[in-house]
XYZ file of C-alpha atoms in Angstrom:
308
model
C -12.330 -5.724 -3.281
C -13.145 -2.672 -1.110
C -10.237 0.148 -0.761
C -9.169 0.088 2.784
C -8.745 3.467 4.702
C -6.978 3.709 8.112
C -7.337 6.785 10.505
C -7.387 7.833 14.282
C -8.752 10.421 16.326
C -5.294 10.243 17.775
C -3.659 11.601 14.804
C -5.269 14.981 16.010
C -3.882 14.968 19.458
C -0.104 15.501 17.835
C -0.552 19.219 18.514
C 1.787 21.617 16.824
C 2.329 25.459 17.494
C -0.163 28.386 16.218
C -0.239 29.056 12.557
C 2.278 25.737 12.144
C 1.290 24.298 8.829
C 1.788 20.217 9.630
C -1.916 20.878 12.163
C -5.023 18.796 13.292
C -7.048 20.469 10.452
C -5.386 18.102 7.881
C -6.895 15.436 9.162
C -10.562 17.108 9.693
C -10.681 18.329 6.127
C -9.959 14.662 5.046
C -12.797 13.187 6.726
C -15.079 15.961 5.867
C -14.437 15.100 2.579
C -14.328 11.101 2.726
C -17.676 11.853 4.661
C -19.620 12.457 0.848
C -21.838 9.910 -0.027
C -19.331 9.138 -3.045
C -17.207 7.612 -0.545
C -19.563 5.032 0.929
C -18.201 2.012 0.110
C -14.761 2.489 1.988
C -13.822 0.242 4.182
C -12.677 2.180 7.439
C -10.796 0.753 9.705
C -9.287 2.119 13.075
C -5.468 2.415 12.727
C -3.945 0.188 15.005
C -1.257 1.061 17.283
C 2.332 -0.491 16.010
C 4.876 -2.624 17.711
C 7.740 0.012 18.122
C 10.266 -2.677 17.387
C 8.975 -1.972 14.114
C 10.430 1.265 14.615
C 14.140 -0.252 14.906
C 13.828 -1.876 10.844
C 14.550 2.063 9.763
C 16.289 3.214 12.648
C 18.842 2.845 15.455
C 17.548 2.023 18.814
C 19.743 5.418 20.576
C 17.519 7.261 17.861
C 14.356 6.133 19.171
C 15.191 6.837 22.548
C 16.166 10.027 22.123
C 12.866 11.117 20.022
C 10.918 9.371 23.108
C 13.110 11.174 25.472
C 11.935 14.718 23.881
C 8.247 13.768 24.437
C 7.259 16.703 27.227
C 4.343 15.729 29.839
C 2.992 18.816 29.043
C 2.881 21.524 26.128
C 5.144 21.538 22.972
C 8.868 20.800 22.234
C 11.168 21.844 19.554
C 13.147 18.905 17.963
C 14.628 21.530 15.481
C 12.751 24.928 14.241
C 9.807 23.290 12.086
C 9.389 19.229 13.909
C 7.574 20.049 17.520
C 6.297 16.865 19.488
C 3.257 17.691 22.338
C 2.496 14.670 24.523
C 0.426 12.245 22.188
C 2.921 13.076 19.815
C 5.027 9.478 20.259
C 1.087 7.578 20.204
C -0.014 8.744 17.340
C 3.668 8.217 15.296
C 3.686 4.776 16.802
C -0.419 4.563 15.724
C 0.686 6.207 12.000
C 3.616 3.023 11.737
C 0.814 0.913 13.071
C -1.396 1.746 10.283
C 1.271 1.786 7.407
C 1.847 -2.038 8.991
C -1.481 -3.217 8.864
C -2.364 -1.700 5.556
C 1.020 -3.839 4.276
C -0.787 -6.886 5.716
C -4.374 -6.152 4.364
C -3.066 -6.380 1.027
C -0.740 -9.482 1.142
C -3.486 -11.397 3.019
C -6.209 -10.482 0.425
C -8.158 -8.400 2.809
C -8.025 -5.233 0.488
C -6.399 -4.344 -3.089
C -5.018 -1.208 -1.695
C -5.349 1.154 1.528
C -4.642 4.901 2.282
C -3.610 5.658 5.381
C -4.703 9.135 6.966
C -2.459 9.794 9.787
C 0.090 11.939 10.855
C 3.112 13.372 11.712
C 4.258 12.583 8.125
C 7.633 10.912 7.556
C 9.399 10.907 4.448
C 12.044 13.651 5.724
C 12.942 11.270 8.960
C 16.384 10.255 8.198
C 17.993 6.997 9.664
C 19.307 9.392 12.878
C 17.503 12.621 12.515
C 14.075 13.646 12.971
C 13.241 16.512 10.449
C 10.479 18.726 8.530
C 7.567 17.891 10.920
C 8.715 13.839 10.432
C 9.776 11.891 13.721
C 10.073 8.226 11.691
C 9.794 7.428 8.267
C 6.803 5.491 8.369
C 7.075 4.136 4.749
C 10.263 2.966 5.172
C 9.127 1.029 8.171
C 6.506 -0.022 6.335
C 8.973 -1.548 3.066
C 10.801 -3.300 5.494
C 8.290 -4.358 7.760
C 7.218 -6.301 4.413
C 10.304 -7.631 3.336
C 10.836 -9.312 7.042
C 6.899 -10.138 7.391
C 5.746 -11.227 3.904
C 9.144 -11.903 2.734
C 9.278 -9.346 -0.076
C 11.959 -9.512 -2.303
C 11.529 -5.487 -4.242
C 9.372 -2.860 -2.642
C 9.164 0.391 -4.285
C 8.332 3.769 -2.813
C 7.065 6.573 -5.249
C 7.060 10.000 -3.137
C 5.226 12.457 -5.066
C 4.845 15.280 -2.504
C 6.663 18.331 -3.486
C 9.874 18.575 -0.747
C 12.170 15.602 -1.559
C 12.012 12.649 1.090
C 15.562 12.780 2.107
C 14.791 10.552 4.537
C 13.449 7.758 2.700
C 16.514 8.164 -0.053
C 19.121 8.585 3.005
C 17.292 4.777 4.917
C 17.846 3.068 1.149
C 20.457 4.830 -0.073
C 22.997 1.667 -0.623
C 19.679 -0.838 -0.909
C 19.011 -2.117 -4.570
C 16.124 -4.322 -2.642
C 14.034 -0.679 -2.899
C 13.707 1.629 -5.063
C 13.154 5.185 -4.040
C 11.248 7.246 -7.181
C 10.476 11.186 -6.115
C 9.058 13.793 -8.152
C 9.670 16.787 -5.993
C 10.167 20.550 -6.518
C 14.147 21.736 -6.944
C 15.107 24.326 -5.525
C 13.465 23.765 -2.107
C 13.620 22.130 1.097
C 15.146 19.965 1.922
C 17.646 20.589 -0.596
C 18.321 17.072 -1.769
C 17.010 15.346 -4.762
C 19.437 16.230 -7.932
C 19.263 13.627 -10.565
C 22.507 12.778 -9.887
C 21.344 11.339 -6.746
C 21.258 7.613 -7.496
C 22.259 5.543 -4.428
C 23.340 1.999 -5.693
C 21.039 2.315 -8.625
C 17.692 2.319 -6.884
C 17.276 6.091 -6.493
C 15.294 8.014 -9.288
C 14.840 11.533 -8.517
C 12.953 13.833 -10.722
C 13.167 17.465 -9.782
C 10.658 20.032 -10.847
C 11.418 23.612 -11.972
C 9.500 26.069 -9.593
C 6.240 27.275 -11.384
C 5.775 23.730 -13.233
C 2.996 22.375 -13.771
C 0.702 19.452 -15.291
C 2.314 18.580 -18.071
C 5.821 18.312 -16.556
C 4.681 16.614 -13.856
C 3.336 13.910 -15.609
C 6.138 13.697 -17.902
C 8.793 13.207 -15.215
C 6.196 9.854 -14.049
C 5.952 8.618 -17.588
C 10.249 9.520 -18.841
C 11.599 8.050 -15.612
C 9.620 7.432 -12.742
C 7.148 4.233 -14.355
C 10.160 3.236 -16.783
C 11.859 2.946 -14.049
C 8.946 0.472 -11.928
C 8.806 -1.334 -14.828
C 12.273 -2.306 -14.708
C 12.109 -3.181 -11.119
C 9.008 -4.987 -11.349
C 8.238 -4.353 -7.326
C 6.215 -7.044 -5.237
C 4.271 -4.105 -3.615
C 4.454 -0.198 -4.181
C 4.391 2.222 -1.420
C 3.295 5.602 -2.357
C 4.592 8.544 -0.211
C 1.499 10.889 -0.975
C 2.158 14.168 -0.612
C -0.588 16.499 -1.881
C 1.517 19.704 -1.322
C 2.525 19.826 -5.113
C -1.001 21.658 -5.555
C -1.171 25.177 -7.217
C -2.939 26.428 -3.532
C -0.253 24.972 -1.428
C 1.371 28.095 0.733
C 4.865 26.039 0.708
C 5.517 25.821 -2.765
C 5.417 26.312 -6.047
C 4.389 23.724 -8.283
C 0.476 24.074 -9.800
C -0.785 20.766 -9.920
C -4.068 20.471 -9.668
C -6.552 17.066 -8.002
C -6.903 15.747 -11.930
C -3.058 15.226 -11.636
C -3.144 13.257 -8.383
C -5.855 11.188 -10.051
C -3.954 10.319 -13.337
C -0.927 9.651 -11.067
C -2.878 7.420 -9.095
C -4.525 5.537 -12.080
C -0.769 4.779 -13.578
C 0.824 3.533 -10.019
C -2.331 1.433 -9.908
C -1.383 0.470 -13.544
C 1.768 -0.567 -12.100
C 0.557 -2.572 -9.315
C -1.336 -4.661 -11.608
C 1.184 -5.627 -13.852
C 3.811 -6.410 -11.436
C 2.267 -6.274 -7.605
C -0.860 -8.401 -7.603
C -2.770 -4.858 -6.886
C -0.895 -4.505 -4.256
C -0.756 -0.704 -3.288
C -0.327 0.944 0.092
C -0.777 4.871 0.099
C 0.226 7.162 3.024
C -0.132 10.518 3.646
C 2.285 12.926 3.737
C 2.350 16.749 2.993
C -0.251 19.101 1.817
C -1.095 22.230 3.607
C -3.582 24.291 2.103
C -6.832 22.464 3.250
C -9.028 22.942 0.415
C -6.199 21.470 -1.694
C -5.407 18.898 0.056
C -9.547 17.570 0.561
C -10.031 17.787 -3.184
C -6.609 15.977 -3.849
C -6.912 13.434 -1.621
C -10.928 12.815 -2.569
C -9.695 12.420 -6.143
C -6.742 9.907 -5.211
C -9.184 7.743 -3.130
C -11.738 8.236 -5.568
C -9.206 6.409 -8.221
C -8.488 4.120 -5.761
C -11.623 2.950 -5.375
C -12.027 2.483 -8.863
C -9.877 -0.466 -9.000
Protein backbone atom coordinates (compact mmCIF):
# COMPACT_ATOMS: atom_id res chain seq x y z
CA UNK A 1 0.00 0.00 0.00
CA UNK A 2 1.11 3.48 -1.17
CA UNK A 3 2.22 6.11 1.73
CA UNK A 4 -0.31 8.81 1.69
CA UNK A 5 0.87 12.53 1.81
CA UNK A 6 -1.53 15.45 2.50
CA UNK A 7 -0.67 19.19 1.70
CA UNK A 8 -2.24 22.61 0.63
CA UNK A 9 -1.25 25.60 -1.07
CA UNK A 10 -3.18 27.10 1.78
CA UNK A 11 -0.75 26.14 4.33
CA UNK A 12 1.41 29.01 2.72
CA UNK A 13 -1.11 31.72 3.02
CA UNK A 14 -0.68 31.53 7.14
CA UNK A 15 1.75 34.44 6.82
CA UNK A 16 3.97 35.22 9.74
CA UNK A 17 6.25 38.37 10.37
CA UNK A 18 9.85 38.99 8.62
CA UNK A 19 12.65 36.78 9.69
CA UNK A 20 9.81 34.68 11.93
CA UNK A 21 11.07 31.15 11.85
CA UNK A 22 7.43 29.08 11.75
CA UNK A 23 7.29 30.74 7.53
CA UNK A 24 5.85 29.64 4.07
CA UNK A 25 9.38 28.37 3.12
CA UNK A 26 8.81 25.20 5.27
CA UNK A 27 6.44 24.09 3.23
CA UNK A 28 8.28 24.98 -0.28
CA UNK A 29 11.44 23.20 0.77
CA UNK A 30 9.23 20.08 1.47
CA UNK A 31 7.82 19.83 -1.85
CA UNK A 32 10.99 20.69 -3.54
CA UNK A 33 12.24 17.84 -2.02
CA UNK A 34 9.17 15.29 -2.29
CA UNK A 35 9.38 16.63 -5.99
CA UNK A 36 12.71 13.96 -6.66
CA UNK A 37 11.95 11.25 -8.72
CA UNK A 38 12.62 8.96 -5.51
CA UNK A 39 9.38 10.10 -4.35
CA UNK A 40 7.17 9.05 -7.24
CA UNK A 41 5.10 6.66 -5.95
CA UNK A 42 3.40 8.91 -3.20
CA UNK A 43 0.13 9.15 -3.14
CA UNK A 44 -0.77 12.99 -2.85
CA UNK A 45 -3.72 13.99 -1.85
CA UNK A 46 -5.21 17.59 -1.30
CA UNK A 47 -5.76 18.18 2.47
CA UNK A 48 -9.22 18.58 3.06
CA UNK A 49 -10.69 21.26 5.01
CA UNK A 50 -11.96 19.90 8.68
CA UNK A 51 -15.25 20.13 10.42
CA UNK A 52 -14.30 22.67 13.24
CA UNK A 53 -16.48 20.76 15.64
CA UNK A 54 -13.58 18.65 15.44
CA UNK A 55 -11.89 21.42 16.94
CA UNK A 56 -14.14 21.23 20.26
CA UNK A 57 -12.72 17.16 21.03
CA UNK A 58 -9.33 19.13 22.36
CA UNK A 59 -10.73 22.28 23.26
CA UNK A 60 -13.41 24.49 24.83
CA UNK A 61 -15.78 26.15 22.54
CA UNK A 62 -14.94 30.07 24.38
CA UNK A 63 -11.32 28.97 23.22
CA UNK A 64 -12.15 28.63 19.73
CA UNK A 65 -13.95 31.69 19.58
CA UNK A 66 -11.59 33.68 20.90
CA UNK A 67 -8.62 32.34 18.47
CA UNK A 68 -11.33 33.08 15.56
CA UNK A 69 -12.04 36.36 17.10
CA UNK A 70 -8.14 37.39 16.74
CA UNK A 71 -8.23 36.54 12.99
CA UNK A 72 -7.55 40.36 11.46
CA UNK A 73 -9.15 41.11 7.84
CA UNK A 74 -6.03 42.38 7.04
CA UNK A 75 -2.18 42.07 8.02
CA UNK A 76 -0.79 40.17 11.11
CA UNK A 77 -1.83 39.76 14.81
CA UNK A 78 0.02 38.91 17.88
CA UNK A 79 -1.67 36.12 19.99
CA UNK A 80 1.44 36.33 22.35
CA UNK A 81 5.20 37.40 21.21
CA UNK A 82 6.10 34.25 18.91
CA UNK A 83 2.07 32.78 17.64
CA UNK A 84 0.89 35.64 14.91
CA UNK A 85 -2.36 34.71 12.85
CA UNK A 86 -2.74 36.82 9.18
CA UNK A 87 -6.14 36.25 7.56
CA UNK A 88 -5.93 32.59 6.09
CA UNK A 89 -4.48 31.85 9.23
CA UNK A 90 -7.96 30.11 10.81
CA UNK A 91 -8.31 28.14 6.92
CA UNK A 92 -5.38 26.66 6.81
CA UNK A 93 -5.44 25.45 10.88
CA UNK A 94 -8.92 24.23 10.17
CA UNK A 95 -7.35 22.62 6.56
CA UNK A 96 -4.10 21.22 8.85
CA UNK A 97 -7.03 19.38 11.45
CA UNK A 98 -8.70 18.46 8.22
CA UNK A 99 -5.78 16.64 7.01
CA UNK A 100 -4.64 15.03 10.40
CA UNK A 101 -8.60 13.71 10.17
CA UNK A 102 -8.53 12.27 6.94
CA UNK A 103 -5.12 10.75 7.20
CA UNK A 104 -6.77 8.95 10.62
CA UNK A 105 -9.45 7.65 8.23
CA UNK A 106 -7.14 6.57 5.27
CA UNK A 107 -5.56 4.22 7.49
CA UNK A 108 -8.52 2.61 9.41
CA UNK A 109 -10.40 2.23 6.09
CA UNK A 110 -7.40 0.51 4.34
CA UNK A 111 -6.85 3.31 1.95
CA UNK A 112 -3.10 3.77 3.02
CA UNK A 113 -0.63 2.05 5.70
CA UNK A 114 0.46 5.39 6.86
CA UNK A 115 0.27 9.25 5.79
CA UNK A 116 2.38 12.43 6.55
CA UNK A 117 0.74 15.35 6.67
CA UNK A 118 2.60 18.64 5.45
CA UNK A 119 0.74 21.50 6.81
CA UNK A 120 1.00 24.13 9.09
CA UNK A 121 0.74 26.22 11.83
CA UNK A 122 2.10 23.28 13.92
CA UNK A 123 0.36 22.32 17.16
CA UNK A 124 1.84 20.36 19.76
CA UNK A 125 2.38 23.56 22.13
CA UNK A 126 -1.62 24.46 21.83
CA UNK A 127 -2.78 23.80 25.25
CA UNK A 128 -6.52 22.94 26.08
CA UNK A 129 -7.10 27.09 26.57
CA UNK A 130 -4.02 28.69 25.23
CA UNK A 131 -2.67 29.14 21.92
CA UNK A 132 1.23 29.10 22.10
CA UNK A 133 4.78 28.73 20.23
CA UNK A 134 3.42 29.42 16.68
CA UNK A 135 0.44 26.54 17.58
CA UNK A 136 -3.32 27.79 17.46
CA UNK A 137 -4.83 23.91 18.04
CA UNK A 138 -3.21 20.86 18.72
CA UNK A 139 -3.93 19.13 15.69
CA UNK A 140 -2.74 15.65 16.90
CA UNK A 141 -4.69 15.70 19.72
CA UNK A 142 -7.70 16.39 17.59
CA UNK A 143 -6.65 13.92 15.55
CA UNK A 144 -6.38 10.94 18.74
CA UNK A 145 -9.65 11.83 19.62
CA UNK A 146 -11.20 12.34 16.47
CA UNK A 147 -10.27 8.44 16.28
CA UNK A 148 -11.37 7.28 19.43
CA UNK A 149 -15.06 8.92 18.70
CA UNK A 150 -14.87 7.96 14.78
CA UNK A 151 -13.20 4.52 14.62
CA UNK A 152 -13.85 3.79 18.15
CA UNK A 153 -10.24 3.49 19.32
CA UNK A 154 -9.67 2.22 22.51
CA UNK A 155 -5.38 3.44 23.01
CA UNK A 156 -3.88 6.00 20.70
CA UNK A 157 -0.41 6.96 21.26
CA UNK A 158 1.38 10.15 20.31
CA UNK A 159 5.30 10.05 20.05
CA UNK A 160 6.51 13.88 19.71
CA UNK A 161 10.00 13.82 18.73
CA UNK A 162 10.58 17.50 17.85
CA UNK A 163 12.97 19.14 20.12
CA UNK A 164 10.61 21.82 22.38
CA UNK A 165 8.34 19.63 24.56
CA UNK A 166 4.54 19.54 23.39
CA UNK A 167 3.09 20.95 26.47
CA UNK A 168 0.13 21.09 24.84
CA UNK A 169 -0.44 17.66 23.87
CA UNK A 170 0.79 16.45 27.64
CA UNK A 171 -1.48 19.38 29.25
CA UNK A 172 -5.01 17.91 26.63
CA UNK A 173 -4.06 14.13 28.13
CA UNK A 174 -2.67 14.86 31.12
CA UNK A 175 -5.32 12.77 33.44
CA UNK A 176 -6.13 10.33 30.16
CA UNK A 177 -4.62 6.71 30.51
CA UNK A 178 -6.70 6.15 27.01
CA UNK A 179 -3.32 8.05 25.39
CA UNK A 180 -0.18 7.98 25.91
CA UNK A 181 1.95 11.01 25.38
CA UNK A 182 5.92 9.81 24.66
CA UNK A 183 8.36 13.09 23.94
CA UNK A 184 11.92 13.13 23.40
CA UNK A 185 12.62 16.80 23.59
CA UNK A 186 15.60 19.02 24.53
CA UNK A 187 15.71 20.17 28.54
CA UNK A 188 16.49 23.10 29.25
CA UNK A 189 14.36 24.92 26.63
CA UNK A 190 11.12 26.16 25.70
CA UNK A 191 8.61 25.56 26.73
CA UNK A 192 10.00 24.58 29.90
CA UNK A 193 7.96 21.48 30.60
CA UNK A 194 8.90 17.94 30.10
CA UNK A 195 10.90 16.65 33.42
CA UNK A 196 10.67 12.97 33.81
CA UNK A 197 8.79 13.43 36.63
CA UNK A 198 6.06 14.55 34.48
CA UNK A 199 3.81 11.49 34.31
CA UNK A 200 0.11 12.49 34.18
CA UNK A 201 -2.00 9.38 35.30
CA UNK A 202 0.66 7.09 34.00
CA UNK A 203 0.44 7.79 30.30
CA UNK A 204 3.08 10.53 30.10
CA UNK A 205 6.76 9.47 29.20
CA UNK A 206 8.99 12.31 28.83
CA UNK A 207 12.55 11.94 27.87
CA UNK A 208 14.58 15.09 28.10
CA UNK A 209 17.79 15.63 26.24
CA UNK A 210 20.94 17.34 27.59
CA UNK A 211 21.76 20.39 25.26
CA UNK A 212 24.61 19.36 22.79
CA UNK A 213 23.27 15.57 22.60
CA UNK A 214 23.32 13.81 20.00
CA UNK A 215 22.70 10.36 18.03
CA UNK A 216 23.38 8.04 20.31
CA UNK A 217 21.33 9.54 23.18
CA UNK A 218 18.69 10.16 21.16
CA UNK A 219 18.14 6.86 20.17
CA UNK A 220 18.69 5.53 23.50
CA UNK A 221 15.96 7.58 25.19
CA UNK A 222 13.43 5.74 22.10
CA UNK A 223 14.79 2.32 22.81
CA UNK A 224 15.13 2.73 27.35
CA UNK A 225 11.68 4.31 27.56
CA UNK A 226 9.95 5.64 24.77
CA UNK A 227 9.23 1.91 22.63
CA UNK A 228 9.24 -0.01 26.14
CA UNK A 229 6.88 2.06 26.92
CA UNK A 230 4.48 1.45 23.32
CA UNK A 231 4.99 -1.88 23.89
CA UNK A 232 3.31 -1.87 27.08
CA UNK A 233 0.47 0.11 25.79
CA UNK A 234 0.08 -1.78 22.75
CA UNK A 235 -1.77 1.42 20.88
CA UNK A 236 -4.53 0.79 18.12
CA UNK A 237 -2.88 3.61 16.03
CA UNK A 238 0.31 5.85 16.69
CA UNK A 239 0.39 9.46 16.02
CA UNK A 240 3.75 10.87 15.53
CA UNK A 241 4.24 14.61 16.37
CA UNK A 242 7.25 15.11 13.85
CA UNK A 243 9.27 17.68 14.64
CA UNK A 244 12.49 17.87 12.59
CA UNK A 245 13.96 20.77 14.69
CA UNK A 246 16.16 18.28 16.78
CA UNK A 247 18.69 18.60 13.71
CA UNK A 248 22.37 19.73 14.33
CA UNK A 249 21.45 22.94 11.66
CA UNK A 250 18.37 23.93 13.47
CA UNK A 251 18.90 27.86 14.64
CA UNK A 252 16.50 27.04 17.80
CA UNK A 253 18.34 24.49 19.43
CA UNK A 254 20.78 22.43 20.35
CA UNK A 255 20.53 18.91 19.82
CA UNK A 256 22.74 17.40 16.57
CA UNK A 257 20.70 14.88 15.13
CA UNK A 258 21.18 14.32 11.91
CA UNK A 259 18.26 12.83 8.77
CA UNK A 260 19.83 9.04 9.49
CA UNK A 261 18.28 9.55 13.02
CA UNK A 262 14.81 10.57 11.82
CA UNK A 263 15.03 7.52 9.56
CA UNK A 264 15.95 4.88 12.27
CA UNK A 265 13.26 6.58 14.42
CA UNK A 266 10.89 6.18 11.80
CA UNK A 267 11.78 2.49 10.96
CA UNK A 268 11.19 1.52 14.91
CA UNK A 269 7.64 3.53 15.27
CA UNK A 270 6.84 1.67 12.07
CA UNK A 271 8.15 -1.44 13.96
CA UNK A 272 5.67 -0.57 16.45
CA UNK A 273 2.77 -0.10 14.31
CA UNK A 274 3.15 -3.48 13.01
CA UNK A 275 3.19 -5.33 16.00
CA UNK A 276 0.42 -3.66 17.72
CA UNK A 277 -1.47 -1.06 15.12
CA UNK A 278 -2.23 -3.01 11.97
CA UNK A 279 0.42 -0.43 10.24
CA UNK A 280 -1.44 2.02 11.27
CA UNK A 281 0.72 5.29 11.43
CA UNK A 282 -0.28 8.91 10.97
CA UNK A 283 2.72 11.47 10.87
CA UNK A 284 2.33 15.29 11.14
CA UNK A 285 4.51 17.93 10.90
CA UNK A 286 5.61 20.01 13.37
CA UNK A 287 8.87 22.05 13.97
CA UNK A 288 12.01 22.34 12.03
CA UNK A 289 13.42 25.59 10.96
CA UNK A 290 16.52 25.47 9.20
CA UNK A 291 15.29 24.53 5.62
CA UNK A 292 17.98 22.44 4.41
CA UNK A 293 17.48 20.40 7.61
CA UNK A 294 14.29 20.07 7.63
CA UNK A 295 14.06 18.86 3.43
CA UNK A 296 16.69 16.21 4.10
CA UNK A 297 14.88 15.09 7.40
CA UNK A 298 11.70 14.95 6.24
CA UNK A 299 12.87 13.17 2.65
CA UNK A 300 14.49 10.53 4.85
CA UNK A 301 11.29 10.01 7.18
CA UNK A 302 9.03 9.66 4.06
CA UNK A 303 11.57 7.80 2.39
CA UNK A 304 11.23 5.08 5.43
CA UNK A 305 7.82 5.45 5.20
CA UNK A 306 7.52 4.42 2.01
CA UNK A 307 9.46 1.51 2.62
CA UNK A 308 6.82 -0.20 4.46
Amino acid sequence: MATRLYTHPIFLEHITPPGHPERPDRLRAIERVLDDEAFVALDRIRAPEGDEATILYAHPADFVARVRAAIPDEGIARIDADTSVSPKSWQAAITAIGAANAAVDDVFAGRADNVFVAARPPGHHAEKTTAMGFCLFNTAAIAARYAQKKHGVERVAVVDWDVHHGNGTQDIFWDDPSVLYCSTHQMPLYPGTGAKSETGAGNIVNAPLAPQTGSEVFRDALLSRVLPALDNFAPDLIIISAGFDAHHRDPLAEINLTEDDFDWATGQLMQRATRHSGNRLVSLLEGGYDLQGLAFSVAAHVGRLMKG
